[in-house]
Coordinates of C-alpha atoms in Angstrom, one line a residue:
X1 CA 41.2 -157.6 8.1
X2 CA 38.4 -157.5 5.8
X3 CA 37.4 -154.1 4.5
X4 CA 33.9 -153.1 6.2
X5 CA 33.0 -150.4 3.4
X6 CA 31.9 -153.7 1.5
X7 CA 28.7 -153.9 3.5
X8 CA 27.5 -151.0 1.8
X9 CA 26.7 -153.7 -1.0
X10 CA 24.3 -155.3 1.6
X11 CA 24.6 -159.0 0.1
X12 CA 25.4 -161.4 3.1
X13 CA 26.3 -165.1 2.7
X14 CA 25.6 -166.8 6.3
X15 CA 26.6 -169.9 7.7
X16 CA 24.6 -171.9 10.2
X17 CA 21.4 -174.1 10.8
X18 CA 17.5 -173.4 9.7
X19 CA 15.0 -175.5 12.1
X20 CA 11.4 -175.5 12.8
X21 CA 10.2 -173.4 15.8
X22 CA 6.8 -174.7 17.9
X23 CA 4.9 -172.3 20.0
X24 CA 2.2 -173.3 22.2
X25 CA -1.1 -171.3 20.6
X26 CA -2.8 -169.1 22.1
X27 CA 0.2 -167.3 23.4
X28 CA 1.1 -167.8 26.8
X29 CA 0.4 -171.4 27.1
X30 CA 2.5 -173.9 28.6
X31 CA 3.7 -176.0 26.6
X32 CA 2.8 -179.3 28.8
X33 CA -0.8 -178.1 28.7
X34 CA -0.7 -177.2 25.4
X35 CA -3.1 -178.5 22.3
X36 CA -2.3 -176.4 19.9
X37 CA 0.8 -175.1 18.1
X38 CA 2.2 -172.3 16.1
X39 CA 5.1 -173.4 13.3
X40 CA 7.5 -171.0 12.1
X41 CA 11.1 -170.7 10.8
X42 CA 13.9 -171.3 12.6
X43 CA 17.6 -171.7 13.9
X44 CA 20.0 -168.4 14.6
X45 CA 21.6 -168.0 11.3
X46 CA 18.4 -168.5 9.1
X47 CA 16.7 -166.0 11.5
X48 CA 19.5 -163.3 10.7
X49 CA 18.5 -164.0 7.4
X50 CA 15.0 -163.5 7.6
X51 CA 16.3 -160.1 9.6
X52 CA 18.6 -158.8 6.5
X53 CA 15.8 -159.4 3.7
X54 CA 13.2 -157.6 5.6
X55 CA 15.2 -154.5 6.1
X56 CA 16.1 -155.0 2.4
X57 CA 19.4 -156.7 1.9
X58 CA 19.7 -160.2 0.4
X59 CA 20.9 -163.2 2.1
X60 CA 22.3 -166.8 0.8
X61 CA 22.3 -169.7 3.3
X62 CA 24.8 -172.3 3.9
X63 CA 23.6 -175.5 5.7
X64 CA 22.5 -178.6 5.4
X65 CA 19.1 -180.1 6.4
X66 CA 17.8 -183.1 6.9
X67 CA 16.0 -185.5 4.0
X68 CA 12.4 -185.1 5.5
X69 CA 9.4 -183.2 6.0
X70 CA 10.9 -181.1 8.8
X71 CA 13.9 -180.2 7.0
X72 CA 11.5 -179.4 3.5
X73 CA 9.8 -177.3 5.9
X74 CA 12.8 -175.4 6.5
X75 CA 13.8 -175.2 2.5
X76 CA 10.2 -173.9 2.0
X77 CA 10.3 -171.2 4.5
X78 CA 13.6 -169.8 3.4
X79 CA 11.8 -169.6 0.0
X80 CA 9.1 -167.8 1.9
X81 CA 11.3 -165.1 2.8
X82 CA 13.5 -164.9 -0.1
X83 CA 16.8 -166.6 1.2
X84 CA 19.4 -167.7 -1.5
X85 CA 19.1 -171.6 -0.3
X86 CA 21.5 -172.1 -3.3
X87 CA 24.3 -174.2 -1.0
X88 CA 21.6 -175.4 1.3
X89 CA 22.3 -179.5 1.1
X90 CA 19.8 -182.5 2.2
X91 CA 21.4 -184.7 4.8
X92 CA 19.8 -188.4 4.8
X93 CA 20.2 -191.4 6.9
X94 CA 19.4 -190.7 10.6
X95 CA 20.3 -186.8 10.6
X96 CA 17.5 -185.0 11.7
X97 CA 16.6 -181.3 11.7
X98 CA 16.7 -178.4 14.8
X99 CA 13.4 -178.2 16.4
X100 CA 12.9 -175.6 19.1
X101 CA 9.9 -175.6 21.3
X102 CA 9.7 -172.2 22.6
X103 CA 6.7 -170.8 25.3
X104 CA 5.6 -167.1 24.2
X105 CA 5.6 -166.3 27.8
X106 CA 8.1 -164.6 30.5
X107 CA 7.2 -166.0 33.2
X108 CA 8.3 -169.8 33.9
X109 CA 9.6 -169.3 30.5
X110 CA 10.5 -172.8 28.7
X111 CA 12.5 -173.3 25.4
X112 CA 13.3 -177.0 24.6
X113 CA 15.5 -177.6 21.7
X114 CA 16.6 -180.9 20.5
X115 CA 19.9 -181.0 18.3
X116 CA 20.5 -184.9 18.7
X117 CA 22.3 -186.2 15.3
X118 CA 21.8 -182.2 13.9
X119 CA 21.5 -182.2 9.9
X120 CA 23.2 -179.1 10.1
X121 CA 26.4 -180.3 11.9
X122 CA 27.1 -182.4 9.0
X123 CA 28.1 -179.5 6.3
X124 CA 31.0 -180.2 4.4
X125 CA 34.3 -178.5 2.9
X126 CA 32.2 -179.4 -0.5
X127 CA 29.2 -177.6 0.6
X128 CA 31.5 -174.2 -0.2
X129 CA 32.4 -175.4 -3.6
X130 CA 30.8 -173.0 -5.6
X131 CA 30.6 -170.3 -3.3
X132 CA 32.1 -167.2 -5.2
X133 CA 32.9 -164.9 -1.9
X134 CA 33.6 -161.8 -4.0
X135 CA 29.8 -161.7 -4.8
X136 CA 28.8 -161.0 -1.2
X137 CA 29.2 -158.2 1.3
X138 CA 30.6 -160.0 3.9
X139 CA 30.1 -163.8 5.8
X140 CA 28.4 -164.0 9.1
X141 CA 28.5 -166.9 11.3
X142 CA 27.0 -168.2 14.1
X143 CA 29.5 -169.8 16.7
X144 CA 27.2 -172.9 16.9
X145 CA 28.5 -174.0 13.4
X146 CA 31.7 -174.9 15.3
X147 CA 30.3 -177.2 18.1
X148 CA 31.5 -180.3 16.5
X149 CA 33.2 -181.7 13.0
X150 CA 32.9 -181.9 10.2
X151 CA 30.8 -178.4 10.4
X152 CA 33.6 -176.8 12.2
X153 CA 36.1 -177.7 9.8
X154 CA 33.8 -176.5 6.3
X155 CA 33.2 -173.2 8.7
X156 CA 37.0 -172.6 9.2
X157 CA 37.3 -173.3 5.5
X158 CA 34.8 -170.7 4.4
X159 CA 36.1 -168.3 7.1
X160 CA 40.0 -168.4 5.4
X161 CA 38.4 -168.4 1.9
X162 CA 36.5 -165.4 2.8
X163 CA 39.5 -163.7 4.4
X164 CA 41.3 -164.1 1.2
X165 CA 38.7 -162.2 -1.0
X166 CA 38.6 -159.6 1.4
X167 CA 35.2 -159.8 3.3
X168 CA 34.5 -159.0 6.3
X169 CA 33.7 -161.6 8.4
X170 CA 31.0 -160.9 11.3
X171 CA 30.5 -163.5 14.1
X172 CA 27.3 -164.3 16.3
X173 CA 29.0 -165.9 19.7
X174 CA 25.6 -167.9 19.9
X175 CA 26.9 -170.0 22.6
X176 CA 24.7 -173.4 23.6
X177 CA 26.4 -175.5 26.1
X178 CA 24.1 -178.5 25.0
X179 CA 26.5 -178.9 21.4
X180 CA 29.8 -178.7 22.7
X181 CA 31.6 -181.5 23.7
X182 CA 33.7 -179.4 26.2
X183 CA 33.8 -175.9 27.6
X184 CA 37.0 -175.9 27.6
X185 CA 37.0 -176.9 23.7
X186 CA 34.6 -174.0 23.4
X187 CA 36.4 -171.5 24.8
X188 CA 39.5 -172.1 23.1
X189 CA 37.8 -172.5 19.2
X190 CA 35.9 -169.2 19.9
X191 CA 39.1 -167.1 21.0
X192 CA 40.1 -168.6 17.5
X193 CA 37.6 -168.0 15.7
X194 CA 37.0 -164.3 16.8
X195 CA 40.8 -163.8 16.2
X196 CA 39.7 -164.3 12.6
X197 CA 36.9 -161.5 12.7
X198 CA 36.3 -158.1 12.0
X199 CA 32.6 -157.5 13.7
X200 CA 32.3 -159.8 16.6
X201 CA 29.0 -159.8 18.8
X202 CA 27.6 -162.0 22.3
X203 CA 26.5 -160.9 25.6
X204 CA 28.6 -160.6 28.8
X205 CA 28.4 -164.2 30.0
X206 CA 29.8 -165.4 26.0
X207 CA 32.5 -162.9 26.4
X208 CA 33.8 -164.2 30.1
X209 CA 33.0 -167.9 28.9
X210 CA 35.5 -167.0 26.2
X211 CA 37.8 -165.2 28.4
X212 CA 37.5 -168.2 31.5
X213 CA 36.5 -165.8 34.3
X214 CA 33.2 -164.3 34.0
X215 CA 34.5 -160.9 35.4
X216 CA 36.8 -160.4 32.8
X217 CA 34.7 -160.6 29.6
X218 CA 34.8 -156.8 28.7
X219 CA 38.8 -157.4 29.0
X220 CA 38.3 -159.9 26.8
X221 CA 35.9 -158.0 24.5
X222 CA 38.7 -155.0 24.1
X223 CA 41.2 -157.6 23.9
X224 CA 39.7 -158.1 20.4
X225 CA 39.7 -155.1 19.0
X226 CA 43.5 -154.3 20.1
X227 CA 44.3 -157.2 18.5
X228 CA 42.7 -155.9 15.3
X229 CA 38.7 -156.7 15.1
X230 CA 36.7 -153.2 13.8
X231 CA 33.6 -153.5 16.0
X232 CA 32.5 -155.3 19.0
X233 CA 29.3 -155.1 21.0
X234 CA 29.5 -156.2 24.4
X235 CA 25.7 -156.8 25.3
X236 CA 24.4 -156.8 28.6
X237 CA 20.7 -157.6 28.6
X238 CA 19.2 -155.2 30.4
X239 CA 21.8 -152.8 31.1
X240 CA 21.9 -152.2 27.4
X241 CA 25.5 -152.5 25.4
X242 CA 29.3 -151.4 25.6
X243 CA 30.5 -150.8 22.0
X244 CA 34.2 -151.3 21.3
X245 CA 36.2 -149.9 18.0
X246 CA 40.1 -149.0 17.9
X247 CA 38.1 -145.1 18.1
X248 CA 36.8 -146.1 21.5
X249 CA 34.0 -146.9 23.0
X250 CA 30.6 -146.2 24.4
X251 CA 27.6 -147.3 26.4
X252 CA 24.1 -147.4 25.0
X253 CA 20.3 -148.5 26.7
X254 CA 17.5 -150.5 25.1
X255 CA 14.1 -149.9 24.5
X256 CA 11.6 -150.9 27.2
X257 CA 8.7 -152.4 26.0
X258 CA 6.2 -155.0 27.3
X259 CA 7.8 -158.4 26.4
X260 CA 5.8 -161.6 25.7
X261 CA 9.0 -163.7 25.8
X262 CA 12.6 -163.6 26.4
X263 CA 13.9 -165.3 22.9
X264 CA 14.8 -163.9 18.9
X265 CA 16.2 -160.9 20.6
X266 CA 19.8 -161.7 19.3
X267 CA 19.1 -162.5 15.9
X268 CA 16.9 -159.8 15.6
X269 CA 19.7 -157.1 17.1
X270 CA 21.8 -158.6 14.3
X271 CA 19.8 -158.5 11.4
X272 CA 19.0 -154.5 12.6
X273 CA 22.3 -153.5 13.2
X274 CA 24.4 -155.0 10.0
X275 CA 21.9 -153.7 8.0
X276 CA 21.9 -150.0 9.9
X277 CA 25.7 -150.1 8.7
X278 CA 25.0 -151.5 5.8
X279 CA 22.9 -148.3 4.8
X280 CA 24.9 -146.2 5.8
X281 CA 24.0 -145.3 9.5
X282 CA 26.8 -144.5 11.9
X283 CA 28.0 -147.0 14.4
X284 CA 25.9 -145.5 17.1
X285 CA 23.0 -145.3 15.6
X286 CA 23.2 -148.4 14.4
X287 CA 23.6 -150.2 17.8
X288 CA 20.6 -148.5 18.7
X289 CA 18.8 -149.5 15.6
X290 CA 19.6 -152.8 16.3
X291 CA 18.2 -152.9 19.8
X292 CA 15.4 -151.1 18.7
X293 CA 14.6 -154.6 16.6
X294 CA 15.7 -156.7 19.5
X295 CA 12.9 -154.4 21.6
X296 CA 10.3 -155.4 18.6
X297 CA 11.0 -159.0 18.3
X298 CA 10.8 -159.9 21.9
X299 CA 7.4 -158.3 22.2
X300 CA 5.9 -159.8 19.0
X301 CA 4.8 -164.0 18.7
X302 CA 7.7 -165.8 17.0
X303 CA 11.2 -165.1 15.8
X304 CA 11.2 -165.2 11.7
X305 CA 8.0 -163.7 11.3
X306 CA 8.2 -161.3 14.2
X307 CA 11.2 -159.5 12.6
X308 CA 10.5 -156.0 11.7
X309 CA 10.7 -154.3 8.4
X310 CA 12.5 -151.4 8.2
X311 CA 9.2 -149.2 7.6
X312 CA 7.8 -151.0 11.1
X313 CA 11.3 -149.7 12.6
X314 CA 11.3 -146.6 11.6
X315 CA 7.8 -145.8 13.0
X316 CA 8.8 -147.9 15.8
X317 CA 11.7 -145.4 16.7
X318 CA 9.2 -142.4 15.7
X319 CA 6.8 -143.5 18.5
X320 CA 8.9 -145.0 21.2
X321 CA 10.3 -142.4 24.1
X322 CA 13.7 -143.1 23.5
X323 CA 16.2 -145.7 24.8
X324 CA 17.1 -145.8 28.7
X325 CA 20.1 -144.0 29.7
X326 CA 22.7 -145.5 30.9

């Protein structure tokens, strides 16, 4: 497996889609009676990029987006926040970028994302030529990247390239039902997949989708680690996280704050968390670091811009009472 003192170099290379995000303006607006709208980055993996620069690391993007003013857009604001956009391609024809129309509200909460023809699924074996994996840290990737072909096959590519440089390879469940031709298809390429990793994270319901009974996804969770993965975090929404290692494991609580809408929280926990390690933070601490920026994201407007720096965390933990116990 890949060898996780690399992070310390805190150079990332992720693969996975950047989109547009909408949100109804002023905040808590419907989106049906809305006039108005906020634009912002988008899309898991750039997202976790946008999490890693502002704590400070760097962050190189592969994807492809499509030919037009959305997916330009998308090229500009990983510009904006400094992400490597290197191996990011232009896909023409009909392809057309993510778009995510997502209510900053709890209540009656709506998020609709369209993914028909999605630039993104078209990445290429090619699209890695030229990727020189002993420069990075280690490769995250989303599990969206391998809903459908060809991305799935450049991702599986990059994943076995990476493994033979030695990186570790950390992997964001991120399942959407709405890409995948099959559950059952899903659930089998994700056991794969995560056989390959070395940090694997989802929530409860990802971990007993993957396991085909819902009661059995912290089975399947330790499953992974006894059969060789360093770190997984077994999230549970409220009820905070189960953290697995071949050391052990143990249980920690989130932050309560006063949310303005339920979405960015994973990409956020991420970012927070594989930098936390990357610096040098303990396991522990890190898991709560990362919550900590899950607690900040859901309570701020947006996803990208709504990621914390690691001077906003820091006063963040300085000021909040602590997480919950569990």
């Amino acid at each position: 497996m890949g060898d996780l003192s690399r992070l310390s170099g805190n150079s990332f290379l992720i693969i996975g889609r950047a989109g547009m995000d909408l949100y109804p303006d002023p905040p808590g607006t419907k989106t049906e009676e809305a006039t108005t709208f906020f634009s912002c980055l988008g899309g898991s993996s750039a997202n976790i990029g946008v999490a890693l620069t502002k704590h400070g690391g760097k962050a190189a993007l592969v994807t492809r987006v499509s030919d037009d003013s959305i997916g330009r857009f998308a090229i500009n604001q990983l510009d904006h926040y400094g992400i490597d956009r290197t191996h990011v391609k232009f896909e023409g024809g009909e392809a057309r970028n993510s778009l995510a129309i997502v209510e900053t509200r709890i209540e009656d909460h709506q998020s609709v994302i369209y993914r028909n023809g999605a630039a993104d699924f078209m990445m290429q074996i090619e699209d890695f030529v030229g990727v020189t994996y002993a420069d990075y840290s280690a490769l995250i990737t989303t599990g969206t990247v391998f809903a459908a072909e060809p991305s799935r096959g450049a991702a599986l590519h990059a994943l076995s390239h990476a493994k033979k440089a030695g990186l570790p390879i950390i992997f964001d469940v991120d399942y959407r039902p709405y890409s995948w031709a099959s559950a059952q298809d899903a659930a089998d390429t994700y056991s794969h997949v995560a056989s390959m990793c070395d940090v694997i994270i989802g929530n409860d319901v990802e971990f007993g989708f993957m396991a085909g009974d819902y009661d059995q996804g912290l089975d399947k969770a330790r499953s992974l680690v006894a059969d060789g993965a360093d770190i997984v975090v077994y999230k549970m929404g409220e009820k905070g996280a189960i953290t697995i290692t071949p050391e052990g494991e143990f249980r920690t609580g989130i932050y309560p704050v006063e949310a303005l809408k339920p979405t960015g929280a994973g990409d956020s926990f991420m970012g927070g968390f594989i930098s936390s390690l990357a610096n040098g933070h303990a396991i522990r601490d890190a898991v709560l670091r990362g919550s900590a920026c899950a607690s900040m994201v859901v309570s701020r407007v947006g996803c990208a811009p709504a990621m914390p720096t690691t001077d906003e965390l820091e006063d963040f933990l300085a000021n909040h009472s602590g997480p919950i116990e569990i």
